[in-house]
mmCIF file of N, CA and C in Angstrom:
data_model
loop_
_atom_site.group_PDB
_atom_site.id
_atom_site.type_symbol
_atom_site.label_atom_id
_atom_site.label_comp_id
_atom_site.label_asym_id
_atom_site.label_seq_id
_atom_site.Cartn_x
_atom_site.Cartn_y
_atom_site.Cartn_z
ATOM 1 N N UNK A 1449 35.012 -115.383 61.369
ATOM 2 C CA UNK A 1449 36.030 -114.527 61.989
ATOM 3 C C UNK A 1449 35.746 -113.048 61.691
ATOM 4 N N UNK A 1450 35.400 -112.770 60.434
ATOM 5 C CA UNK A 1450 35.113 -111.395 60.056
ATOM 6 C C UNK A 1450 33.883 -110.861 60.789
ATOM 7 N N UNK A 1451 32.884 -111.730 60.942
ATOM 8 C CA UNK A 1451 31.659 -111.343 61.651
ATOM 9 C C UNK A 1451 31.948 -111.030 63.121
ATOM 10 N N UNK A 1452 32.791 -111.858 63.731
ATOM 11 C CA UNK A 1452 33.159 -111.635 65.138
ATOM 12 C C UNK A 1452 33.911 -110.312 65.295
ATOM 13 N N UNK A 1453 34.809 -110.036 64.359
ATOM 14 C CA UNK A 1453 35.575 -108.795 64.406
ATOM 15 C C UNK A 1453 34.637 -107.589 64.298
ATOM 16 N N UNK A 1454 33.635 -107.706 63.429
ATOM 17 C CA UNK A 1454 32.669 -106.626 63.263
ATOM 18 C C UNK A 1454 31.871 -106.408 64.549
ATOM 19 N N UNK A 1455 31.496 -107.514 65.209
ATOM 20 C CA UNK A 1455 30.762 -107.417 66.473
ATOM 21 C C UNK A 1455 31.604 -106.739 67.553
ATOM 22 N N UNK A 1456 32.896 -107.053 67.588
ATOM 23 C CA UNK A 1456 33.806 -106.416 68.544
ATOM 24 C C UNK A 1456 33.881 -104.916 68.264
ATOM 25 N N UNK A 1457 33.950 -104.546 66.982
ATOM 26 C CA UNK A 1457 34.012 -103.131 66.611
ATOM 27 C C UNK A 1457 32.752 -102.402 67.045
ATOM 28 N N UNK A 1458 31.583 -103.020 66.789
ATOM 29 C CA UNK A 1458 30.299 -102.436 67.198
ATOM 30 C C UNK A 1458 30.247 -102.301 68.718
ATOM 31 N N UNK A 1459 30.735 -103.317 69.419
ATOM 32 C CA UNK A 1459 30.758 -103.299 70.889
ATOM 33 C C UNK A 1459 31.615 -102.133 71.388
ATOM 34 N N UNK A 1460 32.780 -101.929 70.755
ATOM 35 C CA UNK A 1460 33.662 -100.828 71.136
ATOM 36 C C UNK A 1460 32.986 -99.488 70.907
ATOM 37 N N UNK A 1461 32.268 -99.348 69.792
ATOM 38 C CA UNK A 1461 31.540 -98.109 69.496
ATOM 39 C C UNK A 1461 30.463 -97.869 70.551
ATOM 40 N N UNK A 1462 29.766 -98.924 70.950
ATOM 41 C CA UNK A 1462 28.731 -98.792 71.975
ATOM 42 C C UNK A 1462 29.325 -98.369 73.314
ATOM 43 N N UNK A 1463 30.464 -98.931 73.664
ATOM 44 C CA UNK A 1463 31.152 -98.555 74.905
ATOM 45 C C UNK A 1463 31.534 -97.078 74.862
ATOM 46 N N UNK A 1464 32.135 -96.627 73.752
ATOM 47 C CA UNK A 1464 32.532 -95.229 73.625
ATOM 48 C C UNK A 1464 31.331 -94.308 73.589
ATOM 49 N N UNK A 1465 30.224 -94.800 72.964
ATOM 50 C CA UNK A 1465 28.994 -94.011 72.928
ATOM 51 C C UNK A 1465 28.461 -93.720 74.324
ATOM 52 N N UNK A 1466 28.694 -94.661 75.262
ATOM 53 C CA UNK A 1466 28.237 -94.484 76.638
ATOM 54 C C UNK A 1466 29.259 -93.712 77.479
ATOM 55 N N UNK A 1467 30.539 -93.995 77.260
ATOM 56 C CA UNK A 1467 31.600 -93.433 78.105
ATOM 57 C C UNK A 1467 31.960 -92.008 77.697
ATOM 58 N N UNK A 1468 32.050 -91.741 76.397
ATOM 59 C CA UNK A 1468 32.562 -90.469 75.894
ATOM 60 C C UNK A 1468 31.792 -89.253 76.390
ATOM 61 N N UNK A 1469 30.430 -89.238 76.332
ATOM 62 C CA UNK A 1469 29.694 -88.079 76.840
ATOM 63 C C UNK A 1469 29.951 -87.829 78.324
ATOM 64 N N UNK A 1470 30.017 -88.892 79.119
ATOM 65 C CA UNK A 1470 30.301 -88.759 80.550
ATOM 66 C C UNK A 1470 31.701 -88.193 80.763
ATOM 67 N N UNK A 1471 32.642 -88.614 79.933
ATOM 68 C CA UNK A 1471 34.015 -88.157 80.025
ATOM 69 C C UNK A 1471 34.110 -86.665 79.710
ATOM 70 N N UNK A 1472 33.391 -86.230 78.663
ATOM 71 C CA UNK A 1472 33.362 -84.811 78.290
ATOM 72 C C UNK A 1472 32.744 -83.982 79.409
ATOM 73 N N UNK A 1473 31.639 -84.456 79.979
ATOM 74 C CA UNK A 1473 30.973 -83.748 81.080
ATOM 75 C C UNK A 1473 31.914 -83.643 82.276
ATOM 76 N N UNK A 1474 32.647 -84.714 82.549
ATOM 77 C CA UNK A 1474 33.604 -84.726 83.659
ATOM 78 C C UNK A 1474 34.675 -83.650 83.452
ATOM 79 N N UNK A 1475 35.210 -83.553 82.223
ATOM 80 C CA UNK A 1475 36.229 -82.551 81.914
ATOM 81 C C UNK A 1475 35.660 -81.135 82.039
ATOM 82 N N UNK A 1476 34.449 -80.933 81.504
ATOM 83 C CA UNK A 1476 33.817 -79.610 81.584
ATOM 84 C C UNK A 1476 33.603 -79.201 83.040
ATOM 85 N N UNK A 1477 33.149 -80.143 83.854
ATOM 86 C CA UNK A 1477 32.924 -79.851 85.276
ATOM 87 C C UNK A 1477 34.240 -79.607 86.001
ATOM 88 N N UNK A 1478 35.295 -80.317 85.582
ATOM 89 C CA UNK A 1478 36.595 -80.175 86.224
ATOM 90 C C UNK A 1478 37.190 -78.793 85.963
ATOM 91 N N UNK A 1479 37.066 -78.327 84.710
ATOM 92 C CA UNK A 1479 37.581 -77.006 84.364
ATOM 93 C C UNK A 1479 36.487 -75.967 84.566
#
């Protein structure tokens, strides 16, 4: 269970690692 939770956390970090820079660029371009 603990291992699965850790994998979910890593997965979330990977998602944010991909989404966050695009989100920042979107905001910069918007303003």
